[in-house]
Amino acid sequence: LHYFAGFFLFVIALRVLMTWVYANTRSALLGQLMHASSTGSLAILLPIGIGGSGWASFYAVYAIVIWGAAVVVVVRHGHELVRPDARGAIPS
């Protein structure tokens, strides 16, 4: 259960960041690169031979780090999480 909770929280935070990047760039490639870099980070940072409760702890810490980045984005950009020119509005 702890593993699932940590993984779930990590995935949600990563999706928040990926959505923000896509909404502001309209680039699916950047979203894919974010996903690939996250997966690569897991492969590099994950200790060899980790088991059971170690997985849960690892994902919990990783989720906290990713949520920290998501909070910075939300605090910094507030109500304007999507740039006005990225919303598809026709410039006047």
Short mmCIF file of N, CA, C and O in Angstrom, two decimals:
data_model
loop_
_atom_site.label_atom_id
_atom_site.label_comp_id
_atom_site.label_asym_id
_atom_site.label_seq_id
_atom_site.Cartn_x
_atom_site.Cartn_y
_atom_site.Cartn_z
N LEU A 1 0.82 -1.20 0.00
CA LEU A 1 0.00 0.00 0.00
C LEU A 1 0.87 1.27 0.00
O LEU A 1 0.57 2.20 -0.71
N HIS A 2 1.95 1.26 0.79
CA HIS A 2 2.83 2.42 0.84
C HIS A 2 3.53 2.65 -0.50
O HIS A 2 3.71 3.79 -0.93
N TYR A 3 3.91 1.56 -1.15
CA TYR A 3 4.53 1.66 -2.46
C TYR A 3 3.56 2.32 -3.44
O TYR A 3 3.92 3.25 -4.16
N PHE A 4 2.32 1.85 -3.47
CA PHE A 4 1.33 2.40 -4.38
C PHE A 4 1.09 3.88 -4.09
O PHE A 4 1.00 4.69 -5.02
N ALA A 5 1.00 4.25 -2.83
CA ALA A 5 0.75 5.65 -2.47
C ALA A 5 1.89 6.54 -2.95
O ALA A 5 1.66 7.60 -3.54
N GLY A 6 3.13 6.13 -2.71
CA GLY A 6 4.28 6.91 -3.16
C GLY A 6 4.34 7.03 -4.66
O GLY A 6 4.57 8.11 -5.22
N PHE A 7 4.11 5.91 -5.35
CA PHE A 7 4.13 5.91 -6.80
C PHE A 7 3.01 6.79 -7.36
O PHE A 7 3.22 7.57 -8.28
N PHE A 8 1.82 6.67 -6.79
CA PHE A 8 0.66 7.45 -7.23
C PHE A 8 0.94 8.95 -7.08
O PHE A 8 0.69 9.73 -7.99
N LEU A 9 1.47 9.35 -5.93
CA LEU A 9 1.76 10.76 -5.71
C LEU A 9 2.84 11.27 -6.66
O LEU A 9 2.77 12.39 -7.16
N PHE A 10 3.83 10.44 -6.94
CA PHE A 10 4.88 10.81 -7.88
C PHE A 10 4.30 11.00 -9.28
O PHE A 10 4.59 11.99 -9.97
N VAL A 11 3.47 10.06 -9.73
CA VAL A 11 2.90 10.12 -11.07
C VAL A 11 2.02 11.36 -11.23
O VAL A 11 2.08 12.05 -12.25
N ILE A 12 1.23 11.67 -10.23
CA ILE A 12 0.36 12.85 -10.31
C ILE A 12 1.20 14.13 -10.43
O ILE A 12 0.91 14.99 -11.26
N ALA A 13 2.23 14.25 -9.61
CA ALA A 13 3.09 15.44 -9.67
C ALA A 13 3.77 15.56 -11.02
O ALA A 13 3.85 16.66 -11.59
N LEU A 14 4.25 14.46 -11.54
CA LEU A 14 4.91 14.48 -12.85
C LEU A 14 3.92 14.89 -13.94
O LEU A 14 4.25 15.68 -14.83
N ARG A 15 2.70 14.43 -13.86
CA ARG A 15 1.68 14.79 -14.85
C ARG A 15 1.33 16.27 -14.76
O ARG A 15 1.08 16.92 -15.79
N VAL A 16 1.32 16.82 -13.55
CA VAL A 16 1.07 18.27 -13.39
C VAL A 16 2.15 19.04 -14.14
O VAL A 16 1.85 19.97 -14.91
N LEU A 17 3.40 18.66 -13.95
CA LEU A 17 4.51 19.37 -14.60
C LEU A 17 4.48 19.16 -16.12
O LEU A 17 4.70 20.11 -16.88
N MET A 18 4.22 17.94 -16.55
CA MET A 18 4.18 17.67 -17.98
C MET A 18 3.04 18.44 -18.66
O MET A 18 3.21 18.95 -19.77
N THR A 19 1.91 18.53 -18.00
CA THR A 19 0.78 19.27 -18.56
C THR A 19 1.11 20.75 -18.65
O THR A 19 0.80 21.41 -19.65
N TRP A 20 1.76 21.28 -17.63
CA TRP A 20 2.16 22.69 -17.65
C TRP A 20 3.12 22.96 -18.80
O TRP A 20 2.98 23.93 -19.53
N VAL A 21 4.10 22.07 -18.97
CA VAL A 21 5.06 22.24 -20.07
C VAL A 21 4.34 22.20 -21.41
O VAL A 21 4.56 23.04 -22.27
N TYR A 22 3.46 21.22 -21.60
CA TYR A 22 2.75 21.12 -22.88
C TYR A 22 1.84 22.34 -23.11
O TYR A 22 1.81 22.89 -24.21
N ALA A 23 1.14 22.77 -22.09
CA ALA A 23 0.22 23.89 -22.24
C ALA A 23 0.95 25.17 -22.60
O ALA A 23 0.38 26.04 -23.26
N ASN A 24 2.19 25.30 -22.18
CA ASN A 24 2.94 26.52 -22.46
C ASN A 24 3.83 26.44 -23.68
O ASN A 24 4.34 27.46 -24.13
N THR A 25 4.06 25.25 -24.21
CA THR A 25 4.93 25.11 -25.37
C THR A 25 4.23 24.49 -26.56
O THR A 25 4.72 24.61 -27.68
N ARG A 26 3.14 23.78 -26.32
CA ARG A 26 2.43 23.01 -27.35
C ARG A 26 3.37 22.00 -28.01
O ARG A 26 3.23 21.67 -29.17
N SER A 27 4.34 21.53 -27.26
CA SER A 27 5.31 20.56 -27.77
C SER A 27 5.14 19.22 -27.06
O SER A 27 5.49 19.09 -25.88
N ALA A 28 4.64 18.24 -27.80
CA ALA A 28 4.54 16.90 -27.25
C ALA A 28 5.93 16.31 -27.03
O ALA A 28 6.14 15.50 -26.13
N LEU A 29 6.90 16.74 -27.85
CA LEU A 29 8.27 16.25 -27.71
C LEU A 29 8.83 16.59 -26.33
O LEU A 29 9.47 15.75 -25.69
N LEU A 30 8.60 17.81 -25.86
CA LEU A 30 9.10 18.19 -24.53
C LEU A 30 8.45 17.34 -23.44
O LEU A 30 9.11 16.96 -22.48
N GLY A 31 7.17 17.05 -23.58
CA GLY A 31 6.51 16.16 -22.62
C GLY A 31 7.12 14.78 -22.63
O GLY A 31 7.33 14.16 -21.59
N GLN A 32 7.42 14.28 -23.83
CA GLN A 32 8.04 12.97 -23.95
C GLN A 32 9.44 12.98 -23.35
O GLN A 32 9.86 12.02 -22.70
N LEU A 33 10.17 14.07 -23.56
CA LEU A 33 11.51 14.17 -22.98
C LEU A 33 11.46 14.24 -21.45
O LEU A 33 12.33 13.68 -20.78
N MET A 34 10.44 14.92 -20.92
CA MET A 34 10.27 14.93 -19.46
C MET A 34 10.03 13.53 -18.94
O MET A 34 10.60 13.12 -17.93
N HIS A 35 9.16 12.80 -19.62
CA HIS A 35 8.85 11.43 -19.21
C HIS A 35 10.10 10.56 -19.29
O HIS A 35 10.42 9.81 -18.36
N ALA A 36 10.84 10.67 -20.37
CA ALA A 36 12.07 9.88 -20.54
C ALA A 36 13.12 10.24 -19.49
O ALA A 36 13.79 9.35 -18.94
N SER A 37 13.26 11.52 -19.19
CA SER A 37 14.24 11.92 -18.18
C SER A 37 13.84 11.44 -16.79
O SER A 37 14.69 11.08 -15.98
N SER A 38 12.54 11.42 -16.52
CA SER A 38 12.07 10.90 -15.24
C SER A 38 12.37 9.41 -15.12
O SER A 38 12.87 8.94 -14.10
N THR A 39 12.06 8.66 -16.19
CA THR A 39 12.34 7.23 -16.19
C THR A 39 13.84 6.97 -16.09
O THR A 39 14.27 6.09 -15.35
N GLY A 40 14.62 7.75 -16.81
CA GLY A 40 16.07 7.61 -16.74
C GLY A 40 16.61 7.93 -15.36
O GLY A 40 17.51 7.24 -14.85
N SER A 41 16.04 8.95 -14.72
CA SER A 41 16.46 9.29 -13.35
C SER A 41 16.17 8.14 -12.39
O SER A 41 16.98 7.84 -11.52
N LEU A 42 15.01 7.53 -12.57
CA LEU A 42 14.69 6.38 -11.71
C LEU A 42 15.70 5.27 -11.90
O LEU A 42 16.14 4.65 -10.93
N ALA A 43 16.07 5.01 -13.15
CA ALA A 43 17.01 3.93 -13.43
C ALA A 43 18.39 4.23 -12.84
O ALA A 43 19.08 3.33 -12.37
N ILE A 44 18.79 5.49 -12.85
CA ILE A 44 20.11 5.86 -12.35
C ILE A 44 20.13 5.99 -10.83
O ILE A 44 21.07 5.56 -10.17
N LEU A 45 19.10 6.58 -10.26
CA LEU A 45 19.08 6.86 -8.82
C LEU A 45 18.67 5.67 -7.96
O LEU A 45 18.97 5.64 -6.77
N LEU A 46 17.95 4.72 -8.55
CA LEU A 46 17.43 3.60 -7.78
C LEU A 46 18.56 2.70 -7.30
O LEU A 46 19.35 2.20 -8.10
N PRO A 47 18.69 2.50 -6.00
CA PRO A 47 19.75 1.63 -5.49
C PRO A 47 19.55 0.18 -5.95
O PRO A 47 18.43 -0.30 -6.05
N ILE A 48 20.65 -0.47 -6.24
CA ILE A 48 20.61 -1.88 -6.66
C ILE A 48 20.20 -2.74 -5.46
O ILE A 48 20.65 -2.54 -4.35
N GLY A 49 19.34 -3.70 -5.72
CA GLY A 49 18.92 -4.63 -4.68
C GLY A 49 17.88 -4.09 -3.72
O GLY A 49 17.68 -4.65 -2.64
N ILE A 50 17.24 -3.01 -4.10
CA ILE A 50 16.22 -2.44 -3.22
C ILE A 50 15.01 -3.38 -3.21
O ILE A 50 14.68 -4.00 -4.20
N GLY A 51 14.36 -3.48 -2.09
CA GLY A 51 13.20 -4.35 -2.00
C GLY A 51 12.12 -3.72 -1.15
O GLY A 51 12.32 -2.70 -0.52
N GLY A 52 10.96 -4.33 -1.18
CA GLY A 52 9.80 -3.98 -0.36
C GLY A 52 9.68 -2.57 0.13
O GLY A 52 9.29 -1.67 -0.58
N SER A 53 10.03 -2.38 1.40
CA SER A 53 9.84 -1.07 2.02
C SER A 53 10.80 -0.04 1.42
O SER A 53 10.52 1.16 1.47
N GLY A 54 11.91 -0.50 0.86
CA GLY A 54 12.84 0.43 0.21
C GLY A 54 12.21 1.10 -0.99
O GLY A 54 12.41 2.30 -1.22
N TRP A 55 11.45 0.33 -1.77
CA TRP A 55 10.74 0.89 -2.91
C TRP A 55 9.76 1.96 -2.45
O TRP A 55 9.67 3.03 -3.05
N ALA A 56 9.03 1.65 -1.41
CA ALA A 56 8.03 2.60 -0.90
C ALA A 56 8.70 3.89 -0.46
O ALA A 56 8.23 4.99 -0.78
N SER A 57 9.80 3.77 0.26
CA SER A 57 10.52 4.96 0.74
C SER A 57 11.09 5.76 -0.43
O SER A 57 11.03 6.99 -0.45
N PHE A 58 11.66 5.05 -1.40
CA PHE A 58 12.24 5.71 -2.56
C PHE A 58 11.18 6.52 -3.31
O PHE A 58 11.39 7.69 -3.63
N TYR A 59 10.05 5.91 -3.59
CA TYR A 59 8.99 6.62 -4.31
C TYR A 59 8.41 7.75 -3.48
O TYR A 59 8.02 8.80 -4.04
N ALA A 60 8.36 7.60 -2.19
CA ALA A 60 7.86 8.69 -1.34
C ALA A 60 8.79 9.90 -1.43
O ALA A 60 8.33 11.04 -1.60
N VAL A 61 10.09 9.68 -1.34
CA VAL A 61 11.05 10.78 -1.44
C VAL A 61 11.02 11.39 -2.83
O VAL A 61 11.02 12.62 -2.99
N TYR A 62 10.97 10.55 -3.86
CA TYR A 62 10.92 11.04 -5.24
C TYR A 62 9.65 11.86 -5.46
O TYR A 62 9.69 12.91 -6.11
N ALA A 63 8.53 11.42 -4.91
CA ALA A 63 7.28 12.16 -5.03
C ALA A 63 7.39 13.53 -4.36
O ALA A 63 6.91 14.53 -4.91
N ILE A 64 8.03 13.58 -3.20
CA ILE A 64 8.20 14.86 -2.50
C ILE A 64 9.02 15.82 -3.34
O ILE A 64 8.69 17.01 -3.46
N VAL A 65 10.07 15.34 -3.96
CA VAL A 65 10.93 16.19 -4.80
C VAL A 65 10.15 16.72 -6.00
O VAL A 65 10.18 17.92 -6.31
N ILE A 66 9.42 15.83 -6.69
CA ILE A 66 8.66 16.25 -7.86
C ILE A 66 7.53 17.20 -7.47
O ILE A 66 7.26 18.19 -8.16
N TRP A 67 6.86 16.93 -6.34
CA TRP A 67 5.81 17.84 -5.88
C TRP A 67 6.40 19.20 -5.52
O TRP A 67 5.76 20.23 -5.70
N GLY A 68 7.64 19.21 -5.01
CA GLY A 68 8.30 20.49 -4.72
C GLY A 68 8.42 21.33 -5.98
O GLY A 68 8.14 22.53 -5.98
N ALA A 69 8.81 20.69 -7.08
CA ALA A 69 8.91 21.40 -8.36
C ALA A 69 7.53 21.87 -8.83
O ALA A 69 7.38 22.99 -9.32
N ALA A 70 6.51 21.03 -8.66
CA ALA A 70 5.15 21.40 -9.07
C ALA A 70 4.65 22.59 -8.24
O ALA A 70 4.02 23.50 -8.79
N VAL A 71 4.94 22.61 -6.97
CA VAL A 71 4.53 23.72 -6.11
C VAL A 71 5.22 25.01 -6.53
O VAL A 71 4.59 26.07 -6.57
N VAL A 72 6.50 24.93 -6.87
CA VAL A 72 7.22 26.12 -7.34
C VAL A 72 6.56 26.68 -8.59
O VAL A 72 6.36 27.89 -8.71
N VAL A 73 6.18 25.82 -9.52
CA VAL A 73 5.52 26.26 -10.75
C VAL A 73 4.19 26.94 -10.42
O VAL A 73 3.90 28.03 -10.92
N VAL A 74 3.40 26.32 -9.56
CA VAL A 74 2.09 26.87 -9.23
C VAL A 74 2.23 28.19 -8.48
O VAL A 74 1.53 29.16 -8.77
N VAL A 75 3.15 28.27 -7.52
CA VAL A 75 3.33 29.50 -6.75
C VAL A 75 3.86 30.62 -7.65
O VAL A 75 3.41 31.76 -7.57
N ARG A 76 4.80 30.28 -8.51
CA ARG A 76 5.40 31.30 -9.36
C ARG A 76 4.44 31.82 -10.41
O ARG A 76 4.44 33.01 -10.73
N HIS A 77 3.61 30.95 -10.98
CA HIS A 77 2.74 31.36 -12.07
C HIS A 77 1.29 31.57 -11.66
O HIS A 77 0.51 32.08 -12.46
N GLY A 78 0.95 31.18 -10.45
CA GLY A 78 -0.37 31.46 -9.90
C GLY A 78 -1.52 31.13 -10.83
O GLY A 78 -1.63 30.04 -11.34
N HIS A 79 -2.36 32.12 -11.07
CA HIS A 79 -3.55 31.92 -11.90
C HIS A 79 -3.22 31.90 -13.38
O HIS A 79 -4.08 31.60 -14.19
N GLU A 80 -2.01 32.24 -13.72
CA GLU A 80 -1.62 32.27 -15.13
C GLU A 80 -0.70 31.09 -15.44
O GLU A 80 0.41 31.27 -15.92
N LEU A 81 -1.17 29.89 -15.16
CA LEU A 81 -0.36 28.71 -15.42
C LEU A 81 -0.14 28.48 -16.91
O LEU A 81 0.80 27.83 -17.31
N VAL A 82 -1.01 29.03 -17.73
CA VAL A 82 -0.86 28.93 -19.18
C VAL A 82 -0.69 30.35 -19.72
O VAL A 82 -1.50 31.23 -19.42
N ARG A 83 0.38 30.56 -20.47
CA ARG A 83 0.61 31.87 -21.06
C ARG A 83 -0.57 32.24 -21.95
O ARG A 83 -1.12 31.39 -22.63
N PRO A 84 -0.96 33.51 -21.97
CA PRO A 84 -2.09 33.91 -22.81
C PRO A 84 -1.91 33.54 -24.28
O PRO A 84 -2.82 33.11 -24.93
N ASP A 85 -0.70 33.67 -24.81
CA ASP A 85 -0.48 33.34 -26.22
C ASP A 85 -0.42 31.85 -26.47
O ASP A 85 -0.45 31.41 -27.60
N ALA A 86 -0.34 31.02 -25.42
CA ALA A 86 -0.30 29.57 -25.57
C ALA A 86 -1.70 28.96 -25.51
O ALA A 86 -1.86 27.78 -25.74
N ARG A 87 -2.71 29.75 -25.20
CA ARG A 87 -4.07 29.23 -25.07
C ARG A 87 -4.77 29.08 -26.42
O ARG A 87 -5.89 28.63 -26.48
N GLY A 88 -4.11 29.45 -27.45
CA GLY A 88 -4.72 29.34 -28.76
C GLY A 88 -5.52 30.57 -29.14
O GLY A 88 -6.23 30.57 -30.13
N ALA A 89 -5.40 31.62 -28.35
CA ALA A 89 -6.12 32.86 -28.65
C ALA A 89 -5.49 33.54 -29.86
O ALA A 89 -4.30 33.46 -30.09
N ILE A 90 -6.31 34.17 -30.64
CA ILE A 90 -5.82 34.89 -31.81
C ILE A 90 -5.33 36.25 -31.35
O ILE A 90 -6.07 37.01 -30.71
N PRO A 91 -4.05 36.55 -31.63
CA PRO A 91 -3.53 37.86 -31.19
C PRO A 91 -4.24 38.99 -31.92
O PRO A 91 -4.59 38.88 -33.08
N SER A 92 -4.41 40.12 -31.23
CA SER A 92 -5.10 41.25 -31.85
C SER A 92 -4.13 42.26 -32.38
O SER A 92 -3.02 42.33 -32.11
#
